[in-house]
GROMACS .gro file of C-alpha atoms in nm:
model
  310
    1MET     CA    1  10.486  -9.979  -0.471
    2THR     CA    2  10.340  -9.651  -0.344
    3GLN     CA    3  10.099  -9.489  -0.588
    4PRO     CA    4  10.154  -9.118  -0.658
    5ALA     CA    5   9.896  -8.885  -0.511
    6SER     CA    6   9.619  -8.791  -0.751
    7PRO     CA    7   9.569  -8.422  -0.845
    8SER     CA    8   9.236  -8.417  -0.659
    9SER     CA    9   9.395  -8.548  -0.340
   10LYS     CA   10   9.669  -8.285  -0.367
   11VAL     CA   11   9.404  -8.015  -0.403
   12ARG     CA   12   9.215  -8.145  -0.098
   13SER     CA   13   9.541  -8.158   0.098
   14GLY     CA   14   9.622  -7.799  -0.001
   15VAL     CA   15   9.277  -7.682   0.105
   16LEU     CA   16   9.308  -7.854   0.443
   17VAL     CA   17   9.652  -7.702   0.501
   18GLY     CA   18   9.516  -7.363   0.395
   19ILE     CA   19   9.226  -7.390   0.639
   20GLY     CA   20   9.464  -7.494   0.916
   21LEU     CA   21   9.696  -7.200   0.848
   22MET     CA   22   9.402  -6.958   0.841
   23LEU     CA   23   9.276  -7.090   1.175
   24LEU     CA   24   9.628  -7.068   1.323
   25GLY     CA   25   9.684  -6.717   1.188
   26THR     CA   26   9.346  -6.603   1.317
   27PHE     CA   27   9.421  -6.745   1.660
   28MET     CA   28   9.759  -6.568   1.668
   29PHE     CA   29   9.592  -6.241   1.570
   30SER     CA   30   9.354  -6.293   1.863
   31VAL     CA   31   9.645  -6.356   2.100
   32ASN     CA   32   9.812  -6.045   1.957
   33ASP     CA   33   9.497  -5.843   2.031
   34VAL     CA   34   9.484  -5.968   2.391
   35MET     CA   35   9.851  -5.881   2.443
   36GLY     CA   36   9.793  -5.539   2.291
   37LYS     CA   37   9.493  -5.468   2.518
   38TRP     CA   38   9.699  -5.573   2.820
   39LEU     CA   39   9.993  -5.350   2.721
   40VAL     CA   40   9.792  -5.034   2.636
   41ALA     CA   41   9.661  -5.039   2.992
   42THR     CA   42  10.011  -4.926   3.094
   43TYR     CA   43  10.176  -4.784   2.782
   44SER     CA   44  10.053  -4.534   2.525
   45VAL     CA   45   9.935  -4.647   2.183
   46GLY     CA   46  10.234  -4.471   2.028
   47GLN     CA   47  10.483  -4.654   2.250
   48VAL     CA   48  10.320  -4.990   2.181
   49LEU     CA   49  10.330  -4.932   1.804
   50LEU     CA   50  10.690  -4.809   1.819
   51LEU     CA   51  10.834  -5.110   2.001
   52ARG     CA   52  10.610  -5.353   1.814
   53SER     CA   53  10.734  -5.214   1.483
   54VAL     CA   54  11.100  -5.241   1.585
   55ALA     CA   55  11.052  -5.611   1.662
   56ALA     CA   56  10.860  -5.670   1.339
   57LEU     CA   57  11.131  -5.501   1.131
   58ALA     CA   58  11.396  -5.719   1.296
   59ILE     CA   59  11.208  -6.020   1.158
   60LEU     CA   60  11.091  -5.885   0.823
   61LEU     CA   61  11.407  -5.722   0.686
   62PRO     CA   62  11.623  -6.040   0.699
   63LEU     CA   63  11.338  -6.234   0.535
   64MET     CA   64  11.311  -5.978   0.254
   65HIS     CA   65  11.689  -5.989   0.206
   66ARG     CA   66  11.683  -6.369   0.185
   67GLN     CA   67  11.405  -6.357  -0.076
   68ASN     CA   68  11.586  -6.082  -0.274
   69ILE     CA   69  11.299  -5.837  -0.237
   70PRO     CA   70  11.447  -5.495  -0.320
   71LEU     CA   71  11.407  -5.202  -0.081
   72LYS     CA   72  11.291  -4.931  -0.319
   73VAL     CA   73  11.004  -4.692  -0.372
   74PRO     CA   74  10.731  -4.899  -0.542
   75PRO     CA   75  10.518  -4.783  -0.835
   76GLN     CA   76  10.219  -4.563  -0.748
   77PRO     CA   77  10.395  -4.410  -0.443
   78GLY     CA   78  10.102  -4.180  -0.367
   79LEU     CA   79   9.860  -4.472  -0.336
   80HIS     CA   80  10.112  -4.664  -0.125
   81ALA     CA   81  10.149  -4.362   0.105
   82PHE     CA   82   9.771  -4.342   0.139
   83ARG     CA   83   9.758  -4.714   0.221
   84ILE     CA   84  10.028  -4.671   0.487
   85LEU     CA   85   9.830  -4.383   0.641
   86LEU     CA   86   9.514  -4.596   0.650
   87SER     CA   87   9.701  -4.887   0.806
   88THR     CA   88   9.850  -4.667   1.077
   89LEU     CA   89   9.516  -4.504   1.160
   90GLU     CA   90   9.341  -4.843   1.166
   91VAL     CA   91   9.590  -4.999   1.410
   92ALA     CA   92   9.601  -4.689   1.630
   93CYS     CA   93   9.221  -4.677   1.651
   94PHE     CA   94   9.204  -5.047   1.739
   95TYR     CA   95   9.448  -5.020   2.030
   96TRP     CA   96   9.293  -4.694   2.144
   97ALA     CA   97   8.943  -4.848   2.141
   98VAL     CA   98   9.040  -5.166   2.331
   99THR     CA   99   9.180  -4.946   2.605
  100TYR     CA  100   8.819  -4.866   2.699
  101LEU     CA  101   8.597  -5.133   2.541
  102PRO     CA  102   8.581  -5.512   2.571
  103LEU     CA  103   8.782  -5.691   2.304
  104ALA     CA  104   8.474  -5.861   2.156
  105ASP     CA  105   8.293  -5.527   2.114
  106VAL     CA  106   8.581  -5.377   1.912
  107MET     CA  107   8.622  -5.696   1.709
  108THR     CA  108   8.251  -5.691   1.622
  109TYR     CA  109   8.288  -5.347   1.463
  110TYR     CA  110   8.599  -5.462   1.274
  111LEU     CA  111   8.422  -5.774   1.144
  112ALA     CA  112   8.198  -5.537   0.950
  113GLY     CA  113   8.500  -5.443   0.736
  114PRO     CA  114   8.399  -5.670   0.443
  115ILE     CA  115   8.052  -5.511   0.450
  116TYR     CA  116   8.204  -5.165   0.410
  117VAL     CA  117   8.441  -5.294   0.140
  118ALA     CA  118   8.150  -5.425  -0.067
  119ALA     CA  119   7.972  -5.089  -0.032
  120PHE     CA  120   8.279  -4.870  -0.101
  121ALA     CA  121   8.410  -5.084  -0.389
  122ALA     CA  122   8.107  -4.998  -0.599
  123PHE     CA  123   8.200  -4.628  -0.584
  124TRP     CA  124   8.581  -4.639  -0.571
  125LEU     CA  125   8.665  -4.942  -0.786
  126GLY     CA  126   8.362  -4.917  -1.012
  127GLU     CA  127   8.260  -5.275  -0.933
  128LYS     CA  128   7.907  -5.378  -1.022
  129ILE     CA  129   7.675  -5.435  -0.731
  130ASP     CA  130   7.357  -5.640  -0.774
  131LYS     CA  131   7.046  -5.674  -0.561
  132PRO     CA  132   7.168  -5.976  -0.355
  133ARG     CA  133   7.483  -5.784  -0.260
  134ILE     CA  134   7.282  -5.474  -0.173
  135LEU     CA  135   7.063  -5.691   0.051
  136ALA     CA  136   7.367  -5.849   0.221
  137ILE     CA  137   7.526  -5.506   0.273
  138GLY     CA  138   7.200  -5.375   0.422
  139VAL     CA  139   7.179  -5.672   0.659
  140GLY     CA  140   7.541  -5.611   0.762
  141PHE     CA  141   7.470  -5.247   0.847
  142ILE     CA  142   7.169  -5.358   1.052
  143GLY     CA  143   7.405  -5.589   1.242
  144VAL     CA  144   7.633  -5.293   1.316
  145LEU     CA  145   7.336  -5.093   1.448
  146ILE     CA  146   7.227  -5.386   1.665
  147ALA     CA  147   7.577  -5.417   1.814
  148LEU     CA  148   7.610  -5.040   1.858
  149ARG     CA  149   7.256  -4.996   2.000
  150PRO     CA  150   7.244  -4.620   1.928
  151SER     CA  151   7.135  -4.431   2.236
  152PRO     CA  152   7.274  -4.154   2.456
  153ALA     CA  153   7.416  -4.423   2.687
  154THR     CA  154   7.587  -4.639   2.422
  155LEU     CA  155   7.710  -4.378   2.170
  156SER     CA  156   8.039  -4.324   2.351
  157TRP     CA  157   8.353  -4.186   2.192
  158PRO     CA  158   8.539  -4.520   2.230
  159ALA     CA  159   8.263  -4.680   2.019
  160PHE     CA  160   8.310  -4.413   1.753
  161ILE     CA  161   8.686  -4.474   1.761
  162ALA     CA  162   8.625  -4.844   1.697
  163LEU     CA  163   8.384  -4.762   1.414
  164ALA     CA  164   8.633  -4.520   1.262
  165GLY     CA  165   8.902  -4.788   1.285
  166SER     CA  166   8.681  -5.039   1.107
  167MET     CA  167   8.620  -4.784   0.830
  168PHE     CA  168   8.994  -4.723   0.793
  169TYR     CA  169   9.039  -5.101   0.783
  170SER     CA  170   8.789  -5.142   0.500
  171LEU     CA  171   8.950  -4.860   0.300
  172LEU     CA  172   9.284  -5.028   0.361
  173MET     CA  173   9.153  -5.353   0.209
  174ILE     CA  174   9.021  -5.167  -0.097
  175THR     CA  175   9.353  -4.987  -0.145
  176THR     CA  176   9.537  -5.318  -0.110
  177ARG     CA  177   9.314  -5.460  -0.384
  178LYS     CA  178   9.423  -5.175  -0.614
  179LEU     CA  179   9.786  -5.263  -0.535
  180ARG     CA  180   9.743  -5.639  -0.581
  181ASP     CA  181  10.048  -5.659  -0.809
  182THR     CA  182  10.281  -5.543  -0.528
  183ASP     CA  183  10.462  -5.823  -0.343
  184ASP     CA  184  10.351  -5.902   0.012
  185GLY     CA  185  10.686  -5.808   0.166
  186THR     CA  186  10.672  -5.453   0.031
  187LEU     CA  187  10.312  -5.406   0.148
  188VAL     CA  188  10.384  -5.532   0.500
  189LEU     CA  189  10.707  -5.326   0.519
  190GLY     CA  190  10.512  -5.011   0.436
  191GLN     CA  191  10.261  -5.080   0.710
  192ILE     CA  192  10.534  -5.142   0.969
  193LEU     CA  193  10.725  -4.827   0.871
  194GLY     CA  194  10.404  -4.623   0.902
  195ASN     CA  195  10.346  -4.757   1.253
  196LEU     CA  196  10.711  -4.693   1.338
  197ILE     CA  197  10.696  -4.329   1.226
  198PHE     CA  198  10.370  -4.276   1.416
  199GLY     CA  199  10.530  -4.423   1.728
  200ILE     CA  200  10.842  -4.209   1.696
  201LEU     CA  201  10.628  -3.894   1.669
  202VAL     CA  202  10.378  -3.975   1.945
  203ALA     CA  203  10.552  -4.202   2.198
  204PRO     CA  204  10.784  -3.937   2.355
  205PHE     CA  205  10.483  -3.743   2.488
  206ALA     CA  206  10.371  -4.031   2.713
  207TRP     CA  207  10.678  -4.251   2.750
  208VAL     CA  208  10.681  -4.506   3.031
  209ALA     CA  209  11.003  -4.694   3.095
  210PRO     CA  210  10.911  -5.063   3.046
  211GLY     CA  211  11.034  -5.341   3.272
  212TRP     CA  212  11.200  -5.647   3.122
  213LEU     CA  213  10.878  -5.851   3.122
  214ASP     CA  214  10.676  -5.578   2.953
  215LEU     CA  215  10.959  -5.507   2.708
  216ALA     CA  216  10.959  -5.873   2.610
  217GLY     CA  217  10.580  -5.856   2.567
  218LEU     CA  218  10.608  -5.546   2.347
  219PHE     CA  219  10.863  -5.713   2.121
  220LEU     CA  220  10.666  -6.038   2.121
  221LEU     CA  221  10.368  -5.837   2.000
  222GLY     CA  222  10.551  -5.760   1.677
  223ILE     CA  223  10.677  -6.116   1.632
  224VAL     CA  224  10.333  -6.272   1.682
  225SER     CA  225  10.180  -6.021   1.441
  226MET     CA  226  10.437  -6.107   1.173
  227ALA     CA  227  10.381  -6.480   1.222
  228ALA     CA  228  10.003  -6.432   1.196
  229HIS     CA  229  10.040  -6.234   0.872
  230ALA     CA  230  10.266  -6.507   0.732
  231CYS     CA  231  10.010  -6.780   0.812
  232VAL     CA  232   9.719  -6.588   0.658
  233ASN     CA  233   9.914  -6.490   0.345
  234ARG     CA  234  10.035  -6.846   0.295
  235SER     CA  235   9.684  -6.977   0.346
  236LEU     CA  236   9.551  -6.752   0.070
  237LYS     CA  237   9.826  -6.868  -0.166
  238ILE     CA  238   9.767  -7.244  -0.133
  239ALA     CA  239   9.387  -7.251  -0.102
  240PRO     CA  240   9.102  -7.052  -0.263
  241ALA     CA  241   9.020  -6.733  -0.074
  242SER     CA  242   8.648  -6.814  -0.088
  243VAL     CA  243   8.720  -7.136   0.104
  244VAL     CA  244   8.955  -7.010   0.376
  245ALA     CA  245   8.829  -6.651   0.427
  246PRO     CA  246   8.516  -6.753   0.625
  247TYR     CA  247   8.739  -6.903   0.894
  248GLN     CA  248   8.854  -6.550   0.979
  249TYR     CA  249   8.521  -6.508   1.157
  250THR     CA  250   8.654  -6.731   1.434
  251LEU     CA  251   8.813  -6.405   1.553
  252ILE     CA  252   8.491  -6.317   1.734
  253ILE     CA  253   8.490  -6.655   1.914
  254TRP     CA  254   8.847  -6.607   2.034
  255ALA     CA  255   8.773  -6.246   2.129
  256ILE     CA  256   8.485  -6.360   2.352
  257VAL     CA  257   8.679  -6.650   2.509
  258LEU     CA  258   9.015  -6.476   2.555
  259GLY     CA  259   8.853  -6.149   2.660
  260TYR     CA  260   8.672  -6.330   2.938
  261LEU     CA  261   8.975  -6.536   3.048
  262ALA     CA  262   9.222  -6.247   3.039
  263PHE     CA  263   9.010  -5.950   3.146
  264GLY     CA  264   8.680  -6.090   3.274
  265ASP     CA  265   8.491  -5.920   2.988
  266ILE     CA  266   8.127  -6.026   2.965
  267VAL     CA  267   7.981  -5.975   2.619
  268GLU     CA  268   7.632  -5.828   2.617
  269PHE     CA  269   7.350  -6.014   2.445
  270TRP     CA  270   7.287  -5.753   2.175
  271THR     CA  271   7.657  -5.740   2.088
  272LEU     CA  272   7.642  -6.115   2.025
  273VAL     CA  273   7.328  -6.073   1.812
  274GLY     CA  274   7.491  -5.795   1.612
  275ALA     CA  275   7.808  -6.001   1.562
  276ALA     CA  276   7.601  -6.296   1.439
  277VAL     CA  277   7.414  -6.076   1.189
  278ILE     CA  278   7.740  -5.919   1.065
  279CYS     CA  279   7.906  -6.259   1.023
  280THR     CA  280   7.601  -6.391   0.836
  281ALA     CA  281   7.606  -6.095   0.598
  282GLY     CA  282   7.981  -6.131   0.547
  283LEU     CA  283   7.950  -6.500   0.469
  284ALA     CA  284   7.667  -6.424   0.225
  285LEU     CA  285   7.892  -6.176   0.043
  286LEU     CA  286   8.168  -6.439   0.025
  287LEU     CA  287   7.926  -6.692  -0.124
  288LEU     CA  288   7.805  -6.435  -0.379
  289GLU     CA  289   8.166  -6.357  -0.477
  290ARG     CA  290   8.238  -6.728  -0.511
  291GLU     CA  291   7.934  -6.779  -0.734
  292ALA     CA  292   8.026  -6.475  -0.947
  293ALA     CA  293   8.380  -6.609  -0.990
  294ARG     CA  294   8.242  -6.950  -1.093
  295ARG     CA  295   8.011  -6.794  -1.352
  296GLY     CA  296   8.302  -6.587  -1.481
  297ARG     CA  297   8.513  -6.898  -1.535
  298GLU     CA  298   8.226  -7.072  -1.715
  299THR     CA  299   8.176  -6.771  -1.942
  300LYS     CA  300   8.547  -6.762  -2.020
  301ASP     CA  301   8.544  -7.132  -2.106
  302ILE     CA  302   8.256  -7.069  -2.349
  303GLU     CA  303   8.409  -6.760  -2.508
  304GLU     CA  304   8.762  -6.905  -2.523
  305PRO     CA  305   8.733  -7.277  -2.594
  306VAL     CA  306   9.042  -7.490  -2.544
  307LEU     CA  307   9.194  -7.576  -2.883
  308PRO     CA  308   9.307  -7.931  -2.950
  309GLU     CA  309   9.679  -7.987  -2.955
  310ALA     CA  310   9.832  -7.988  -3.303
   0.00000   0.00000   0.00000
């Protein structure tokens, strides 16, 4: 007779599935970035976001209807509107930057997002920040400087666009943390609608009639993005974030490989060094968060002992 799976084996299985989904979602985001870089070589950022959003809505709205997620104005509408603005600016900056820079360069700046989050959260969310976190944040900023290599030759406006996008991205993550009680469908819908409105306003000024192949690519861009979001969100639900989040750093590997295969991009040595320093600092922050969460659980167990059953 088959023995039922033990709780520990179920936990290990969930963690492995979560890691697999995170790796798959990260890979699909990388493919999405490559497709976006290829498309913005011909079409404006506004047109890409417009058609991508239409395709994403065609997938998301039926899913929300099936899950009985109501279409209504959520609580804290002002904060939601600010989050939608940040999301739109972040995506627009990313596609605008990859028009001029290698994919790996832009991704390196965006990988610094968790570094900015840790720094901003202390001021905006009032979170305590200790010396190890300050050190990790400082190392992360050094990594950004190494990748940027400030000089009259390297401080180009596309680099500043990528940096601005990474800042918007970090503020987006902080705002999302403040809205953690909102369901995923509502959050994603807001982001897509923001991109759609931006596209409607901007796309007519530089509209290029797409052929059938490009039109399919533009719609596929939205579908792949939705699938990637679904994989990442599901990963975070079935496995601890501290376990699966580090696998997001495989983005830089895919950016280097796919950027070379698709566009012949050669990543410069100092960009690689900067990316390595940023990833190291980000992983250190994740480990510090994991240790803080563990100590918090131990403290709670001490302060609130489990009472014996009556």
